[in-house]
XYZ file of C-alpha atoms in Angstrom:
405
model
C -1.936 127.339 35.461
C -1.708 123.759 36.499
C -3.203 121.193 34.602
C -4.203 118.061 35.988
C -4.910 116.495 33.118
C -1.080 117.107 31.789
C 0.158 115.296 34.820
C -1.908 112.103 34.561
C -1.065 112.187 30.988
C 2.837 112.431 31.862
C 2.741 109.626 34.703
C 1.307 106.892 32.734
C 3.547 107.771 29.538
C 6.221 107.458 32.054
C 5.238 104.462 33.619
C 4.597 102.943 30.440
C 7.855 103.844 28.884
C 9.859 103.229 31.964
C 8.299 100.587 33.921
C 11.326 100.050 36.395
C 10.494 104.007 37.916
C 7.057 102.651 39.097
C 7.811 101.040 42.669
C 9.951 104.802 43.187
C 6.932 106.777 42.132
C 4.377 104.537 43.784
C 6.749 105.200 46.963
C 7.055 109.000 46.342
C 3.120 108.964 46.196
C 2.368 106.854 49.610
C 4.727 110.061 51.277
C 2.762 112.591 49.490
C -0.667 110.791 50.902
C 0.494 110.484 54.057
C 2.114 114.537 54.587
C -0.181 116.111 52.069
C 2.359 118.612 51.564
C 4.850 119.826 48.977
C 7.282 120.667 51.428
C 10.888 118.997 52.261
C 12.779 116.489 49.966
C 12.407 113.220 49.558
C 15.423 110.633 48.785
C 14.346 108.544 45.400
C 17.297 106.524 45.712
C 21.041 105.526 44.987
C 22.818 105.104 41.786
C 19.367 105.058 39.907
C 19.703 103.541 36.173
C 19.558 105.946 33.297
C 16.023 104.748 32.325
C 14.642 105.542 35.733
C 16.527 108.982 35.865
C 15.289 109.365 32.150
C 11.646 109.146 33.724
C 12.458 111.670 36.493
C 13.609 113.961 34.385
C 10.376 114.030 32.308
C 8.331 114.411 35.197
C 10.089 116.988 37.263
C 12.047 120.074 36.874
C 15.729 119.676 36.490
C 15.738 122.556 39.510
C 13.841 119.844 41.819
C 16.208 116.701 40.850
C 19.360 116.825 42.722
C 21.962 113.804 42.169
C 25.004 114.378 44.509
C 28.538 113.201 44.050
C 27.548 109.897 46.316
C 25.043 108.829 43.670
C 21.810 109.617 45.790
C 19.040 111.156 44.290
C 16.886 113.844 45.960
C 13.721 115.238 44.568
C 12.904 118.745 45.964
C 9.098 119.116 46.408
C 8.789 122.662 46.798
C 10.807 123.272 43.495
C 8.269 121.123 41.198
C 6.703 124.718 40.588
C 3.320 124.446 41.853
C 1.732 127.395 43.807
C 0.427 126.428 47.059
C -3.497 127.052 46.037
C -3.079 123.854 43.591
C -0.767 122.036 45.773
C -3.631 119.809 46.765
C -4.744 118.899 43.523
C -1.412 118.137 41.944
C -0.867 115.755 45.342
C -4.539 114.342 44.495
C -3.658 113.728 40.785
C -0.369 111.954 41.325
C -1.817 109.868 44.117
C -4.920 108.963 42.250
C -2.785 107.619 39.106
C -0.785 105.712 41.355
C -3.696 104.238 42.980
C -2.502 105.610 46.952
C -5.607 106.476 49.021
C -5.159 110.075 50.601
C -4.900 110.465 54.309
C -7.056 112.779 55.761
C -4.868 114.820 57.528
C -7.487 116.638 59.832
C -8.999 113.519 61.089
C -5.771 111.518 61.255
C -4.100 114.423 63.284
C -7.518 114.462 65.477
C -6.955 110.613 66.249
C -3.196 111.212 66.922
C -4.709 113.291 69.904
C -6.970 111.636 71.068
C -4.597 108.297 71.055
C -2.020 110.704 73.078
C -4.777 111.824 75.753
C -5.799 108.423 76.460
C -2.130 107.000 77.082
C -1.834 110.012 79.059
C -4.928 109.577 81.121
C -3.668 105.800 81.713
C -0.456 106.829 82.958
C -2.133 109.255 85.471
C -4.421 106.412 86.793
C -1.536 104.409 87.211
C 1.187 107.224 88.836
C -1.346 109.897 90.650
C 1.654 111.216 92.292
C 3.504 111.887 89.004
C 0.586 114.479 87.919
C 3.159 117.554 87.403
C 5.132 115.264 84.592
C 1.652 114.183 82.619
C 0.429 117.920 82.691
C 3.633 118.979 81.591
C 3.171 117.004 78.191
C 1.652 117.978 75.062
C -1.413 115.734 74.344
C -0.786 116.570 70.735
C 2.464 114.883 70.559
C 3.440 111.078 69.619
C 3.966 109.279 72.680
C 4.935 105.671 72.772
C 2.994 104.112 75.728
C 5.795 101.373 76.590
C 8.412 104.163 76.939
C 6.146 106.364 78.809
C 5.410 103.619 81.309
C 9.445 102.790 81.530
C 10.093 106.087 82.128
C 7.517 106.389 84.882
C 8.863 103.348 86.651
C 12.494 104.295 86.403
C 11.512 107.839 88.221
C 9.216 106.422 90.608
C 12.387 103.832 91.895
C 14.875 107.018 91.710
C 12.600 109.068 94.004
C 12.274 106.382 96.451
C 14.929 104.646 99.098
C 17.180 102.733 96.705
C 21.076 101.804 96.716
C 23.278 104.014 94.339
C 23.423 102.280 90.828
C 24.988 103.806 87.603
C 23.655 104.411 84.258
C 24.239 100.628 82.861
C 22.339 98.972 86.034
C 19.499 101.845 85.618
C 18.970 101.002 81.537
C 18.950 97.205 82.098
C 16.761 97.773 84.970
C 13.689 99.705 83.584
C 14.698 99.488 79.451
C 15.918 95.652 78.702
C 19.351 96.849 77.933
C 22.249 98.091 79.783
C 23.164 100.546 76.942
C 19.782 101.916 76.567
C 20.831 105.000 78.002
C 24.093 105.326 76.412
C 22.879 104.973 72.799
C 19.986 106.926 73.504
C 20.673 110.586 74.776
C 17.110 111.586 74.884
C 15.912 108.673 77.179
C 18.524 110.178 79.705
C 17.000 113.738 79.021
C 13.650 113.107 79.491
C 14.587 110.965 82.831
C 16.420 114.412 84.061
C 13.281 116.968 82.926
C 10.844 114.393 84.581
C 13.008 114.412 87.884
C 13.239 117.928 87.600
C 9.700 118.616 87.095
C 8.787 116.707 89.653
C 10.233 118.510 92.516
C 9.474 121.623 90.556
C 13.171 122.579 89.726
C 14.221 124.756 86.867
C 15.429 122.976 84.095
C 18.930 124.155 83.505
C 22.168 122.542 82.487
C 23.453 122.787 86.110
C 20.322 121.288 87.543
C 20.623 118.353 84.832
C 23.983 117.570 85.842
C 23.455 117.806 89.611
C 19.860 115.811 89.355
C 21.481 112.143 88.808
C 23.859 112.712 92.072
C 20.657 113.922 93.899
C 19.014 110.660 92.696
C 22.010 108.037 93.626
C 22.900 107.341 89.790
C 26.565 107.386 89.366
C 29.144 105.155 88.197
C 31.104 105.571 91.649
C 29.176 104.976 94.647
C 31.716 106.749 96.284
C 30.790 109.858 94.530
C 27.690 110.330 97.067
C 28.735 112.164 99.959
C 27.241 113.685 102.890
C 29.325 115.952 105.501
C 28.333 116.357 109.152
C 29.277 117.193 112.447
C 28.464 115.683 115.827
C 29.025 113.176 118.442
C 27.638 110.197 116.399
C 28.210 106.653 116.962
C 27.168 103.873 114.760
C 26.735 100.208 114.665
C 27.324 98.170 111.577
C 27.342 94.645 111.164
C 27.208 94.024 114.696
C 30.200 96.411 115.313
C 30.531 99.812 116.963
C 32.033 102.851 115.308
C 33.145 105.987 117.279
C 35.502 107.615 114.633
C 32.642 110.471 113.816
C 32.631 111.131 117.570
C 36.035 111.280 117.953
C 36.522 113.929 114.709
C 33.914 115.913 116.697
C 35.557 115.959 120.210
C 38.696 117.282 117.876
C 36.573 119.989 116.132
C 36.453 118.396 112.808
C 33.705 117.513 110.357
C 33.299 113.867 109.043
C 32.288 112.847 105.724
C 30.882 109.678 104.265
C 30.537 108.418 101.238
C 27.966 105.668 100.064
C 29.795 102.769 101.007
C 30.840 103.567 104.409
C 26.733 104.191 104.967
C 25.779 100.807 103.178
C 24.433 98.538 105.933
C 24.780 100.612 109.031
C 22.163 99.478 111.160
C 21.918 102.652 113.635
C 23.099 105.902 115.292
C 24.032 106.110 118.648
C 23.664 109.690 120.255
C 23.730 111.457 123.489
C 20.171 112.373 124.983
C 18.483 115.895 124.541
C 20.835 116.384 121.281
C 18.950 118.593 118.538
C 19.635 118.148 114.929
C 20.547 121.054 112.483
C 20.276 120.586 108.523
C 22.020 123.117 106.576
C 21.773 123.989 102.875
C 24.881 126.257 102.101
C 28.452 125.262 103.065
C 29.824 128.716 104.363
C 26.917 129.003 106.826
C 27.734 125.147 107.722
C 31.103 125.528 108.702
C 30.260 128.863 110.664
C 28.164 126.444 112.726
C 30.710 125.079 113.713
C 32.983 127.972 114.552
C 30.091 128.881 116.637
C 30.547 125.790 118.737
C 26.380 125.313 118.017
C 25.541 122.296 119.844
C 23.715 119.178 118.354
C 24.259 116.985 115.192
C 24.669 119.457 112.118
C 24.499 117.843 108.483
C 25.191 119.716 105.356
C 22.867 119.159 102.572
C 24.902 120.639 99.523
C 21.516 122.064 98.179
C 19.055 119.583 97.418
C 19.755 116.428 99.764
C 21.424 113.414 97.937
C 20.937 109.838 98.618
C 23.639 109.816 101.188
C 22.223 112.848 103.147
C 18.629 111.106 103.486
C 19.954 108.020 104.361
C 21.820 109.765 107.318
C 18.876 111.690 108.207
C 16.542 108.947 108.532
C 19.056 107.241 111.154
C 18.800 109.734 113.123
C 16.522 108.588 116.103
C 13.275 110.114 116.240
C 13.397 110.959 119.955
C 16.018 113.907 119.132
C 15.268 116.762 121.178
C 14.253 119.175 117.826
C 14.989 118.793 114.219
C 15.680 122.290 112.591
C 16.666 123.572 109.189
C 18.526 126.468 108.397
C 18.257 127.460 104.341
C 17.476 130.234 102.177
C 13.983 131.291 102.228
C 13.608 131.232 98.155
C 11.399 128.550 96.674
C 14.300 126.080 96.180
C 15.400 126.540 99.812
C 11.731 126.271 101.090
C 11.366 123.097 99.196
C 14.951 121.556 100.589
C 13.297 122.053 104.393
C 10.082 120.104 102.808
C 11.965 117.053 101.354
C 13.785 116.826 105.220
C 10.361 117.498 106.690
C 8.955 114.392 105.206
C 11.192 112.439 106.981
C 11.614 114.212 110.300
C 9.254 117.017 111.027
C 11.183 119.911 111.396
C 11.122 123.435 112.266
C 12.923 126.174 110.048
C 15.946 127.854 112.106
C 16.931 131.752 111.171
C 14.684 131.397 108.318
C 11.322 131.003 109.696
C 8.737 133.922 109.055
C 9.768 135.747 112.121
C 13.247 135.677 111.032
C 12.539 136.778 107.705
C 10.671 140.046 108.772
C 13.010 141.048 111.305
C 15.515 141.148 108.229
C 13.476 142.944 106.082
C 16.016 145.499 105.052
C 18.559 142.798 103.968
C 16.065 140.723 101.527
C 16.799 140.070 98.150
C 14.120 141.031 95.272
C 13.211 137.155 93.367
C 13.412 137.800 89.647
C 10.217 137.759 87.434
C 10.682 134.376 86.872
C 11.588 133.096 89.957
C 8.410 135.097 91.448
C 6.129 133.437 88.889
C 7.457 129.917 89.527
C 7.096 130.625 93.554
C 3.481 132.142 93.128
C 2.588 128.962 90.800
C 4.265 126.483 93.150
C 2.403 127.534 95.993
C -1.020 127.755 93.894
C -0.504 124.082 93.399
C 0.420 122.911 96.645
C -2.120 124.612 98.925
C -0.880 122.084 101.750
C 2.997 123.153 101.629
C 4.169 123.326 104.901
C 5.832 126.549 104.543
C 3.571 128.343 102.971
C 3.574 131.764 105.201
C 7.415 131.611 104.497
C 6.821 131.469 100.664
C 3.874 133.965 100.501
C 6.017 136.591 102.366
C 8.903 136.035 100.253
C 6.819 136.129 97.017
C 5.617 139.822 97.979
C 8.885 141.147 99.969
C 11.749 138.878 98.423
C 14.264 136.376 100.025
C 16.485 135.774 103.205
C 19.839 134.460 102.201
C 21.642 132.496 104.808
C 24.744 134.550 104.472
C 22.911 137.326 106.128
C 22.811 135.952 109.502
C 26.862 136.229 109.378
C 27.010 140.068 108.711
C 23.863 140.731 111.100
């Protein structure tokens, strides 16, 4: 049975006989006062003097003290030999002798939660468009207000139109150091997660890698590309360029990287021309083989900065803007992203098309169905809600089905 009087006498004896040990014992008391548990280990110091080691040996069992080959000495708190029921009295006694006031853990935790909630409320007021991000953060987790706001500034910038930039420039612009993202992988991971949360995408290793290109963060701007097909002539720096149209005459696609797109002033197209955006590569090439008329743009999944740049350059007075993609949640959200730039209609993937291919629909996994249902509940104004509702109940239509029907 633990005797607090014995611990008091032992501590006073050690301090009287080994005064050089007192600073180490004071640090230990501060740790105990803050954490309130005899769990884990505590580093007492490096290459301690024999006098200090003797003091510790008089207080703690040999099994609790570990001296490593490099001279570091650790105290394993859970080996002191105090049962959990008596640990509170032991800590109280230790802190009392060392004249260190214990922290009320319950109140400290409650205050930390209040502080975290207040920080998130400020973020909600400053960045209401990022509500899915704020809702995803646990209010009982420690948050640095400055870091939250810097992350929010960076995400806001990346979701708007901007020229491609590298990680060094992004770090310098929003985290005061060009090496900030390189030195702090956790910042990179949080930015990846926030961007994916904001567009309600699954957080996977593949989506983490791809999200940077989607939002224009690359070390080489030529890595951001768009492939298209159509009789497009463009004006840049007052000069007319018709090479895309000439490739179109030969039945060939054109690929533009960001350095090609940078500085383009306008697109010039024949009258009565339609635009078709296509999510996947094989259906994109099939449209060209079929001789489908119009401008055809390959989005390569979620549209990156180059795809969106081309889409914005297309004149508003086109005959129609159409999109052909998968009808799962990701496919319909891709359509929505483009729809916000130029209102479009679903083509080969509308509700009527899905219903006419009911026998070929693919079932959603339980996780994808739950994700789609949650998205629909959170976005009642989603422009393709009829299609998504049908898909949740009946399954989704893959683009490639059209090639075999």
